[in-house]
Amino acid sequence: MPEKSGAEILIDTLVEQGVDTVFGYPGGAVLPIYDALFQQKKIKHILVRHEAGAAHSAEGYARATGKPGVVLVTSGPGATNAVTGIADAFMDSIPLIVLTGQVATNLIGSDAFQEADTVGITRHCSKHNYLVKDPAELATVVREAFAIATKGRPGPVVIDIPKNVQVATASTDVKRPPRSRFTYASEADYAEINRAIELIANAKAPILYTGGGIINSGPAASEALRELAELTGAPVTSTLMGLGAYPASGEAWLGMLGMHGTYEANMAMNQCDVMVCLGARFDDRVTGRLDAFSPKSVKIHVDIDRSSMNKTVRVDLPIVADVGMAMRQMIDVWKGRKYKKQPLDEWWSRIAGWRAVDCLSYPGSAQEIMPQYAIERLFEATKDKAPIITTEVGQHQMWAAQHFHFDAPNKWLTSGGLGTMGYGLPAAIGAQMGHPDALVIDIAGEASIQMNIQEMATATQYRLPVKVFILNNEWMGMVRQWQELTYESRYSESYSDSLPDFVALAEAYGWKGIRCDDPAKLDDAIAEMLAHDGPVMFDCRVHKTSNCFPMIPSGAAHTDMILNADQVSGTMDDEAKALV
Amino acid sequence: MHIKQELTERHVLTLTVDNEAGTLARIAGMFTSRGYNIDSLTVADISEDHTTSRITIVTKGPPPVIDQIIAQCERLIPVHKVTDLTEAGPHVERELALVKVHGTGDQRVEAMRLADIYRARVIDATVNSFIFEITGGPEKIDTFVRLMREVGLVEVGRTGIVGLMRGADAS
């Protein structure tokens, strides 16, 4: 009976699962796996510069390609450094397989060198995890892990592999099928779909509130959404995670909703009579004050995860299903019953009134680059190139969501749930690996970019032409904004002091560096960035104290948006301060 | 500002789970990490081939939180089935306690008499102590333990409750 080492079985099973790219960093407890990688040609290994970069790169790869991202790191610090990326993937439902080395089974629990309780640490920030103690189990565990990571609500799965399990051999003949130990929703119950369609067809003021679940469901779900919006005539808004599922150029598009969403999207959410939540989860950044959230509406919630139902907002019709399939069923029922689009003129005229507020307008400047203007110009210069945009976390992220417009899914990669600064650059690297010919831009802030700036070397090594567009205002802008709004402008530790010279830094890493602080020269500078066939770091010096509006302050209702700086009081009561 | 407290309900949940390393930690840890309460938890292997365990959890929370607890339990990969016995209707709950009392003379006689009334069995005896074994619903055991405090309680060990639906169907 042929026998192979655990490391070889692992590589074989990854290949069998269709893996061609792994993001990782070697170390003592994964040396046998790295040796097996060295002796094969089917899997390309991308050497990151920090394990957090590996996890975020795999996330970017997964989000941009729809395939699971694979991470390989060593025990102890290798695993703990990857934890933020695992938690990030868990919050944003990104399929990852995270392979961690572990000390030999006989050393587990002895405080051995580079030992950490990886399964313990990752238990509650992964969809599932394993400690494999026998090489004969390895293939089965890996197959099961891919199924768990990708089916139902996707998420990260951690496989912890002790070093002696990588070295020891086992028969490769054993083909125990993976246990089908979990069930996941697929099609919706037709009775529920019928009820949903009746509610939508009779609504006077319906709204489709869409989220990242539609992206996760695949391109067919985005197609179904477009058709459903067309059939019903209902306006469409989206969470941060769902941008691109419905085209921003579409007629029914209201813009993003929530804390920094548009006035029209939030007012429409507040005033609607039927809300159809499709693959979103009523996050606190979306709902604002819960007791004032959309008081008049009947709420339909389609989600693949039963635990998302009634978690924060009580809904009238929960439908546990794959959102793409459920929308397809809705379309079939609508057509089958020959429903006609409702005359929603009154609803649309109210929406037109809210749109007229022009909530995304901002004060212009001929001397300084306004951050919103920078995003607008970047969008104009790249919109015909179908760019993939990643972001870090903060003001720049919200400005990008507001002023960059997405017409297709899988083009917008951002850390929504966990809000991880340092996500954008490694995610861009992962996305570029998945789409070598695409234009990939990380829209960053000068503070966030420094959290994983070491990954510049990864882009250099693999000749990945990613662009990093830094809105440099010399502040941790969102922190500064909250301090201005809530703490009477006491700017505690939010100034980005001792910044590096980003152009010199770019050159040190073998990148091109560009700096621009003049709005008149911005278009030329952006063109220069796009023309360069290689990685570019763009230090865009923007107006330093711009705030991101509109904004629903924490603890406020959708109807209490701050539209501009004149409405800022500078203080907040304790109840509001206590909210995140 | 003060922290607000909500009214809570007691619910008994039973979970059928894979009998494998880490399952209990996964479930107990999920309760802690999401801020849910565990009043008691029992677990034991219940299948012939040792692949399946049943966990009984007594928890407290407002009704929407109980719903979330069930959904979050169901979301865990090794959890096959969750039943809310409190919601499901008639069911039995039983708990076993071992109760050690120390005393001589009248106190000892009184302990014995009370044990008899509560149908507790003596499973260990010395000239100045008893260990009683008592089974029943948690209230009966609470009451018995309270009475034993008056007559020389030394220590108590309790299993936490296990429960099943009444009738012929599996819960």
Short mmCIF file of C-alpha atoms in Angstrom, two decimals, chain A residues 64-489:
data_model
loop_
_atom_site.label_atom_id
_atom_site.label_comp_id
_atom_site.label_asym_id
_atom_site.label_seq_id
_atom_site.Cartn_x
_atom_site.Cartn_y
_atom_site.Cartn_z
CA ALA A 64 -11.93 39.05 -5.96
CA THR A 65 -12.08 35.53 -7.43
CA GLY A 66 -14.89 33.84 -5.50
CA LYS A 67 -12.52 30.95 -4.67
CA PRO A 68 -11.35 30.17 -1.14
CA GLY A 69 -8.07 31.78 -0.10
CA VAL A 70 -5.39 29.57 1.41
CA VAL A 71 -2.95 30.64 4.14
CA LEU A 72 0.09 28.72 5.41
CA VAL A 73 1.85 29.89 8.57
CA THR A 74 3.96 28.43 11.31
CA SER A 75 3.00 27.70 14.93
CA GLY A 76 2.93 30.21 17.79
CA PRO A 77 3.57 33.74 16.51
CA GLY A 78 2.85 32.66 12.93
CA ALA A 79 -0.64 31.62 13.93
CA THR A 80 -1.31 34.50 16.35
CA ASN A 81 -0.22 37.04 13.73
CA ALA A 82 -2.79 35.56 11.35
CA VAL A 83 -5.61 35.80 13.89
CA THR A 84 -6.74 39.32 12.91
CA GLY A 85 -7.18 38.18 9.32
CA ILE A 86 -9.09 35.10 10.46
CA ALA A 87 -11.40 37.22 12.63
CA ASP A 88 -11.81 39.65 9.73
CA ALA A 89 -12.81 36.83 7.36
CA PHE A 90 -15.22 35.48 9.97
CA MET A 91 -17.02 38.83 10.31
CA ASP A 92 -17.19 39.43 6.55
CA SER A 93 -17.99 35.79 5.61
CA ILE A 94 -14.90 35.23 3.46
CA PRO A 95 -13.93 31.60 2.70
CA LEU A 96 -10.38 30.91 3.93
CA ILE A 97 -8.41 27.77 4.67
CA VAL A 98 -5.74 28.62 7.23
CA LEU A 99 -3.06 25.95 7.66
CA THR A 100 -1.01 26.45 10.81
CA GLY A 101 1.98 24.45 11.95
CA GLN A 102 1.96 23.15 15.50
CA VAL A 103 4.58 21.63 17.76
CA ALA A 104 4.75 17.82 17.69
CA THR A 105 1.82 16.07 19.39
CA ASN A 106 4.00 14.79 22.23
CA LEU A 107 5.06 18.39 23.01
CA ILE A 108 1.59 19.96 22.96
CA GLY A 109 0.87 21.47 26.35
CA SER A 110 4.49 21.55 27.44
CA ASP A 111 5.07 25.23 26.60
CA ALA A 112 7.38 24.15 23.80
CA PHE A 113 9.22 26.67 21.63
CA GLN A 114 6.75 28.59 19.44
CA GLU A 115 3.81 26.72 20.93
CA ALA A 116 0.44 28.46 21.15
CA ASP A 117 -3.02 26.98 21.59
CA THR A 118 -4.06 27.81 18.04
CA VAL A 119 -7.34 25.91 18.07
CA GLY A 120 -8.20 27.56 21.40
CA ILE A 121 -7.29 31.04 20.18
CA THR A 122 -9.14 30.72 16.86
CA ARG A 123 -12.15 28.76 18.13
CA HIS A 124 -14.48 31.74 18.29
CA CYS A 125 -13.16 33.70 15.33
CA SER A 126 -13.33 30.87 12.79
CA LYS A 127 -16.25 28.99 11.30
CA HIS A 128 -14.61 25.77 12.41
CA ASN A 129 -11.16 24.52 13.32
CA TYR A 130 -9.24 21.26 13.59
CA LEU A 131 -6.18 19.87 15.31
CA VAL A 132 -5.06 16.91 13.17
CA LYS A 133 -3.27 14.25 15.19
CA ASP A 134 -2.93 11.53 12.55
CA PRO A 135 -1.71 11.89 8.92
CA ALA A 136 -4.34 9.35 7.88
CA GLU A 137 -7.02 11.92 8.85
CA LEU A 138 -5.44 14.79 6.98
CA ALA A 139 -7.01 14.35 3.54
CA THR A 140 -10.49 13.92 4.99
CA VAL A 141 -10.11 16.96 7.25
CA VAL A 142 -8.89 19.15 4.39
CA ARG A 143 -11.81 18.08 2.17
CA GLU A 144 -14.26 18.71 4.98
CA ALA A 145 -12.64 22.10 5.68
CA PHE A 146 -13.08 23.26 2.07
CA ALA A 147 -16.75 22.27 2.19
CA ILE A 148 -17.30 24.10 5.47
CA ALA A 149 -15.41 27.22 4.36
CA THR A 150 -17.29 27.60 1.08
CA LYS A 151 -20.81 26.25 1.69
CA GLY A 152 -23.66 27.98 3.49
CA ARG A 153 -22.42 31.25 4.96
CA PRO A 154 -18.73 31.19 4.01
CA GLY A 155 -16.00 31.69 6.58
CA PRO A 156 -12.48 30.82 7.66
CA VAL A 157 -11.53 27.27 8.70
CA VAL A 158 -8.28 26.68 10.58
CA ILE A 159 -6.37 23.39 10.33
CA ASP A 160 -3.62 23.05 12.95
CA ILE A 161 -1.06 20.41 11.93
CA PRO A 162 1.60 19.24 14.41
CA LYS A 163 5.08 18.86 12.93
CA ASN A 164 5.28 15.11 13.54
CA VAL A 165 1.97 14.65 11.69
CA GLN A 166 3.57 16.40 8.68
CA VAL A 167 6.53 14.00 8.78
CA ALA A 168 4.77 10.72 9.66
CA THR A 169 3.43 8.64 6.79
CA ALA A 170 0.03 7.15 6.13
CA SER A 171 -1.60 5.14 3.42
CA THR A 172 -3.00 7.22 0.59
CA ASP A 173 -5.55 4.58 -0.33
CA VAL A 174 -7.96 5.47 2.42
CA LYS A 175 -10.70 7.48 0.83
CA ARG A 176 -13.06 7.99 3.75
CA PRO A 177 -15.61 10.44 2.43
CA PRO A 178 -15.89 13.64 4.42
CA ARG A 179 -18.74 13.44 6.88
CA SER A 180 -21.74 15.44 5.80
CA ARG A 181 -21.99 16.89 9.24
CA PHE A 182 -23.58 20.20 8.50
CA THR A 183 -26.58 21.35 6.57
CA TYR A 184 -26.93 24.62 4.78
CA ALA A 185 -29.80 26.45 3.26
CA SER A 186 -30.20 26.55 -0.49
CA GLU A 187 -33.66 27.09 -1.98
CA ALA A 188 -36.32 28.97 -0.09
CA ASP A 189 -39.70 27.56 0.80
CA TYR A 190 -42.16 28.56 -1.96
CA ALA A 191 -44.86 29.49 0.56
CA GLU A 192 -42.50 32.10 1.99
CA ILE A 193 -41.51 33.34 -1.47
CA ASN A 194 -45.19 33.71 -2.38
CA ARG A 195 -45.84 35.74 0.75
CA ALA A 196 -42.81 37.91 0.06
CA ILE A 197 -43.92 38.58 -3.50
CA GLU A 198 -47.45 39.48 -2.38
CA LEU A 199 -46.01 41.97 0.10
CA ILE A 200 -43.69 43.50 -2.51
CA ALA A 201 -46.35 43.62 -5.21
CA ASN A 202 -48.77 45.48 -2.95
CA ALA A 203 -46.22 47.85 -1.47
CA LYS A 204 -46.55 51.57 -2.03
CA ALA A 205 -43.02 52.29 -0.83
CA PRO A 206 -40.80 49.21 -1.13
CA ILE A 207 -37.03 49.13 -0.82
CA LEU A 208 -34.41 46.47 -1.52
CA TYR A 209 -31.75 46.59 1.19
CA THR A 210 -28.89 44.44 -0.12
CA GLY A 211 -25.63 43.21 1.39
CA GLY A 212 -22.48 41.15 1.02
CA GLY A 213 -24.48 37.91 0.92
CA ILE A 214 -25.33 38.67 -2.70
CA ILE A 215 -21.64 38.95 -3.57
CA ASN A 216 -20.95 35.69 -1.71
CA SER A 217 -23.77 33.93 -3.52
CA GLY A 218 -21.95 34.50 -6.82
CA PRO A 219 -22.39 36.55 -10.01
CA ALA A 220 -25.79 34.95 -10.72
CA ALA A 221 -27.16 36.57 -7.56
CA SER A 222 -26.12 40.03 -8.76
CA GLU A 223 -27.88 39.29 -12.05
CA ALA A 224 -31.00 38.21 -10.19
CA LEU A 225 -30.95 41.38 -8.09
CA ARG A 226 -30.84 43.55 -11.20
CA GLU A 227 -33.79 41.65 -12.65
CA LEU A 228 -35.78 41.78 -9.42
CA ALA A 229 -35.23 45.54 -9.13
CA GLU A 230 -36.31 45.99 -12.74
CA LEU A 231 -39.45 43.86 -12.32
CA THR A 232 -40.62 45.41 -9.08
CA GLY A 233 -39.50 48.98 -9.73
CA ALA A 234 -38.24 49.17 -6.15
CA PRO A 235 -35.29 51.39 -5.21
CA VAL A 236 -32.07 49.65 -4.19
CA THR A 237 -29.62 50.49 -1.44
CA SER A 238 -26.71 48.45 -0.18
CA THR A 239 -24.46 47.96 2.80
CA LEU A 240 -20.73 48.64 2.53
CA MET A 241 -20.12 44.94 1.84
CA GLY A 242 -22.67 44.68 -0.95
CA LEU A 243 -21.48 47.53 -3.20
CA GLY A 244 -21.37 46.46 -6.85
CA ALA A 245 -24.13 43.84 -6.61
CA TYR A 246 -26.48 46.45 -8.08
CA PRO A 247 -24.79 48.87 -10.47
CA ALA A 248 -24.22 52.36 -9.12
CA SER A 249 -25.16 53.61 -12.58
CA GLY A 250 -28.54 51.84 -12.35
CA GLU A 251 -31.73 53.89 -12.19
CA ALA A 252 -32.95 52.39 -8.94
CA TRP A 253 -29.69 53.01 -7.09
CA LEU A 254 -29.95 55.14 -3.93
CA GLY A 255 -26.32 54.80 -2.84
CA MET A 256 -24.98 53.13 0.26
CA LEU A 257 -27.03 53.27 3.47
CA GLY A 258 -26.02 53.52 7.10
CA MET A 259 -23.78 55.71 9.21
CA HIS A 260 -22.07 57.34 6.21
CA GLY A 261 -24.70 56.37 3.68
CA THR A 262 -26.68 58.78 1.55
CA TYR A 263 -29.56 60.88 2.83
CA GLU A 264 -31.91 59.37 0.25
CA ALA A 265 -31.00 55.78 1.17
CA ASN A 266 -31.46 56.33 4.89
CA MET A 267 -34.67 58.36 4.51
CA ALA A 268 -36.08 55.72 2.19
CA MET A 269 -35.19 53.01 4.72
CA ASN A 270 -36.95 55.02 7.41
CA GLN A 271 -40.08 55.76 5.36
CA CYS A 272 -40.55 52.53 3.39
CA ASP A 273 -43.59 50.29 3.90
CA VAL A 274 -41.96 47.02 2.77
CA MET A 275 -38.26 46.40 3.37
CA VAL A 276 -36.64 43.47 1.60
CA CYS A 277 -33.32 42.70 3.25
CA LEU A 278 -31.28 40.53 0.87
CA GLY A 279 -28.09 39.02 2.26
CA ALA A 280 -27.47 41.74 4.83
CA ARG A 281 -27.60 41.52 8.62
CA PHE A 282 -28.95 44.75 10.17
CA ASP A 283 -25.52 45.73 11.43
CA ASP A 284 -25.38 48.59 13.96
CA ARG A 285 -23.61 50.74 11.36
CA VAL A 286 -26.68 50.28 9.15
CA THR A 287 -29.58 50.56 11.57
CA GLY A 288 -28.59 53.51 13.73
CA ARG A 289 -30.83 53.76 16.78
CA LEU A 290 -32.76 50.49 16.85
CA ASP A 291 -36.05 51.72 18.34
CA ALA A 292 -36.31 54.32 15.57
CA PHE A 293 -35.27 51.99 12.75
CA SER A 294 -37.77 51.93 9.87
CA PRO A 295 -40.82 52.11 12.14
CA LYS A 296 -43.56 51.71 9.49
CA SER A 297 -42.24 48.85 7.40
CA VAL A 298 -43.06 45.19 7.05
CA LYS A 299 -39.65 43.52 6.98
CA ILE A 300 -38.65 40.54 4.85
CA HIS A 301 -35.20 39.10 5.55
CA VAL A 302 -33.48 36.62 3.24
CA ASP A 303 -30.29 35.22 4.75
CA ILE A 304 -28.45 31.92 4.55
CA ASP A 305 -27.61 32.04 8.26
CA ARG A 306 -30.54 31.44 10.59
CA SER A 307 -28.70 33.23 13.41
CA SER A 308 -28.90 36.48 11.42
CA MET A 309 -32.68 36.43 11.76
CA ASN A 310 -34.05 38.64 14.52
CA LYS A 311 -30.56 39.18 15.92
CA THR A 312 -30.97 42.93 16.29
CA VAL A 313 -34.13 43.83 14.36
CA ARG A 314 -37.35 41.81 14.56
CA VAL A 315 -38.48 40.86 11.07
CA ASP A 316 -41.94 39.82 9.90
CA LEU A 317 -40.95 37.28 7.27
CA PRO A 318 -37.61 35.51 7.78
CA ILE A 319 -36.53 33.40 4.80
CA VAL A 320 -33.51 31.17 5.43
CA ALA A 321 -32.07 30.54 1.97
CA ASP A 322 -29.27 31.27 -0.45
CA VAL A 323 -30.12 34.83 -1.45
CA GLY A 324 -29.34 34.26 -5.13
CA MET A 325 -31.67 31.26 -5.35
CA ALA A 326 -34.37 33.03 -3.32
CA MET A 327 -34.29 36.04 -5.68
CA ARG A 328 -34.47 33.72 -8.68
CA GLN A 329 -37.54 32.08 -7.09
CA MET A 330 -39.06 35.52 -6.47
CA ILE A 331 -38.56 36.42 -10.12
CA ASP A 332 -40.18 33.14 -11.22
CA VAL A 333 -43.19 33.68 -8.97
CA TRP A 334 -43.55 37.32 -10.04
CA LYS A 335 -43.50 36.35 -13.72
CA GLY A 336 -45.58 33.20 -13.19
CA ARG A 337 -48.33 35.19 -11.53
CA LYS A 338 -48.03 37.93 -14.13
CA TYR A 339 -47.59 40.72 -11.61
CA LYS A 340 -47.16 44.18 -13.06
CA LYS A 341 -44.79 46.81 -11.80
CA GLN A 342 -46.66 49.03 -9.31
CA PRO A 343 -47.00 52.70 -10.11
CA LEU A 344 -44.59 53.87 -7.47
CA ASP A 345 -44.55 57.47 -8.73
CA GLU A 346 -45.36 58.99 -5.37
CA TRP A 347 -42.60 57.01 -3.67
CA TRP A 348 -40.08 57.96 -6.35
CA SER A 349 -41.06 61.61 -6.15
CA ARG A 350 -40.40 61.57 -2.40
CA ILE A 351 -37.05 59.97 -3.12
CA ALA A 352 -36.33 62.66 -5.69
CA GLY A 353 -36.94 65.22 -2.94
CA TRP A 354 -34.36 63.53 -0.70
CA ARG A 355 -31.92 63.22 -3.58
CA ALA A 356 -32.25 66.96 -4.16
CA VAL A 357 -30.56 67.52 -0.80
CA ASP A 358 -27.36 66.45 -2.62
CA CYS A 359 -25.94 65.01 0.56
CA LEU A 360 -22.55 64.07 -0.91
CA SER A 361 -21.71 67.60 -1.94
CA TYR A 362 -18.71 69.12 -0.19
CA PRO A 363 -16.99 72.49 -0.13
CA GLY A 364 -14.65 72.83 -3.08
CA SER A 365 -11.18 74.30 -2.97
CA ALA A 366 -8.80 75.58 -5.63
CA GLN A 367 -5.81 75.59 -3.28
CA GLU A 368 -6.09 72.22 -1.59
CA ILE A 369 -7.15 68.77 -2.77
CA MET A 370 -10.41 67.88 -1.06
CA PRO A 371 -10.36 64.15 -0.23
CA GLN A 372 -13.74 63.61 -1.89
CA TYR A 373 -12.43 65.34 -5.02
CA ALA A 374 -9.42 63.04 -5.08
CA ILE A 375 -11.69 59.97 -5.07
CA GLU A 376 -13.91 61.49 -7.76
CA ARG A 377 -10.94 62.14 -10.03
CA LEU A 378 -9.54 58.66 -9.40
CA PHE A 379 -12.93 57.22 -10.33
CA GLU A 380 -13.18 59.29 -13.50
CA ALA A 381 -9.69 58.24 -14.57
CA THR A 382 -10.24 54.53 -13.98
CA LYS A 383 -13.94 53.80 -14.51
CA ASP A 384 -13.43 52.38 -17.97
CA LYS A 385 -10.74 49.98 -16.74
CA ALA A 386 -13.04 47.94 -14.41
CA PRO A 387 -10.67 48.46 -11.46
CA ILE A 388 -10.64 46.37 -8.30
CA ILE A 389 -10.60 48.72 -5.32
CA THR A 390 -9.43 47.74 -1.86
CA THR A 391 -9.39 50.04 1.15
CA GLU A 392 -7.98 50.34 4.60
CA VAL A 393 -10.32 51.52 7.37
CA GLY A 394 -11.39 55.03 8.24
CA GLN A 395 -12.48 58.23 6.51
CA HIS A 396 -10.82 57.31 3.22
CA GLN A 397 -12.79 54.05 3.21
CA MET A 398 -16.10 55.86 3.61
CA TRP A 399 -15.20 58.50 1.00
CA ALA A 400 -14.28 55.71 -1.38
CA ALA A 401 -17.62 53.99 -0.70
CA GLN A 402 -19.46 57.27 -1.31
CA HIS A 403 -17.59 58.68 -4.29
CA PHE A 404 -16.22 55.66 -6.14
CA HIS A 405 -19.01 53.87 -7.97
CA PHE A 406 -19.18 50.15 -8.64
CA ASP A 407 -21.10 48.54 -11.46
CA ALA A 408 -20.05 44.93 -10.91
CA PRO A 409 -19.57 42.55 -7.96
CA ASN A 410 -16.15 41.40 -6.68
CA LYS A 411 -14.61 44.79 -7.49
CA TRP A 412 -14.80 46.29 -4.00
CA LEU A 413 -12.77 44.67 -1.22
CA THR A 414 -13.00 46.26 2.18
CA SER A 415 -12.95 45.26 5.82
CA GLY A 416 -16.54 45.90 6.88
CA GLY A 417 -17.38 43.95 10.01
CA LEU A 418 -14.11 43.91 11.88
CA GLY A 419 -12.87 47.23 10.49
CA THR A 420 -9.22 46.21 10.19
CA MET A 421 -6.70 48.94 9.42
CA GLY A 422 -3.94 47.39 7.32
CA TYR A 423 -6.32 45.27 5.26
CA GLY A 424 -6.07 47.13 1.98
CA LEU A 425 -2.50 46.61 0.75
CA PRO A 426 -2.32 42.84 1.35
CA ALA A 427 -5.88 42.47 0.01
CA ALA A 428 -4.79 44.30 -3.15
CA ILE A 429 -1.86 41.91 -3.48
CA GLY A 430 -4.21 38.93 -3.16
CA ALA A 431 -6.65 40.41 -5.68
CA GLN A 432 -3.82 41.08 -8.13
CA MET A 433 -2.64 37.46 -7.77
CA GLY A 434 -6.16 36.30 -8.67
CA HIS A 435 -6.48 38.79 -11.54
CA PRO A 436 -2.99 39.46 -12.90
CA ASP A 437 -4.23 41.77 -15.65
CA ALA A 438 -6.66 43.84 -13.60
CA LEU A 439 -6.04 47.37 -12.35
CA VAL A 440 -5.94 46.99 -8.56
CA ILE A 441 -5.91 50.10 -6.38
CA ASP A 442 -5.72 50.29 -2.59
CA ILE A 443 -7.37 53.53 -1.49
CA ALA A 444 -5.60 54.13 1.82
CA GLY A 445 -5.06 56.59 4.62
CA GLU A 446 -1.61 57.58 5.81
CA ALA A 447 -2.23 55.92 9.19
CA SER A 448 -3.79 52.64 8.00
CA ILE A 449 -1.21 52.00 5.30
CA GLN A 450 1.52 51.86 7.91
CA MET A 451 -0.13 48.87 9.61
CA ASN A 452 0.95 46.43 6.90
CA ILE A 453 3.35 48.56 4.91
CA GLN A 454 5.94 45.75 4.90
CA GLU A 455 3.84 44.04 2.21
CA MET A 456 5.25 46.50 -0.31
CA ALA A 457 8.14 44.07 -0.61
CA THR A 458 5.75 41.24 -1.50
CA ALA A 459 4.38 43.28 -4.41
CA THR A 460 7.94 44.03 -5.51
CA GLN A 461 9.01 40.38 -5.35
CA TYR A 462 6.13 39.08 -7.46
CA ARG A 463 6.08 42.13 -9.79
CA LEU A 464 2.50 42.94 -8.87
CA PRO A 465 1.58 46.36 -10.27
CA VAL A 466 -0.73 47.37 -7.40
CA LYS A 467 -1.40 51.06 -6.86
CA VAL A 468 -1.66 52.52 -3.37
CA PHE A 469 -3.53 55.82 -3.36
CA ILE A 470 -3.03 57.45 0.04
CA LEU A 471 -5.39 60.22 1.13
CA ASN A 472 -2.80 61.82 3.39
CA ASN A 473 -4.36 64.29 5.82
CA GLU A 474 -1.82 63.66 8.61
CA TRP A 475 -4.57 62.53 10.98
CA MET A 476 -6.21 59.29 11.94
CA GLY A 477 -9.11 61.03 10.30
CA MET A 478 -12.07 59.06 11.62
CA VAL A 479 -10.75 59.16 15.18
CA ARG A 480 -10.15 62.89 14.82
CA GLN A 481 -13.67 63.33 13.42
CA TRP A 482 -15.28 61.49 16.37
CA GLN A 483 -13.20 63.49 18.82
CA GLU A 484 -14.38 66.70 17.15
CA LEU A 485 -18.00 65.55 17.21
CA THR A 486 -18.11 63.86 20.60
CA TYR A 487 -15.26 65.10 22.77
CA GLU A 488 -15.21 68.86 22.07
CA SER A 489 -12.18 68.57 19.76
#
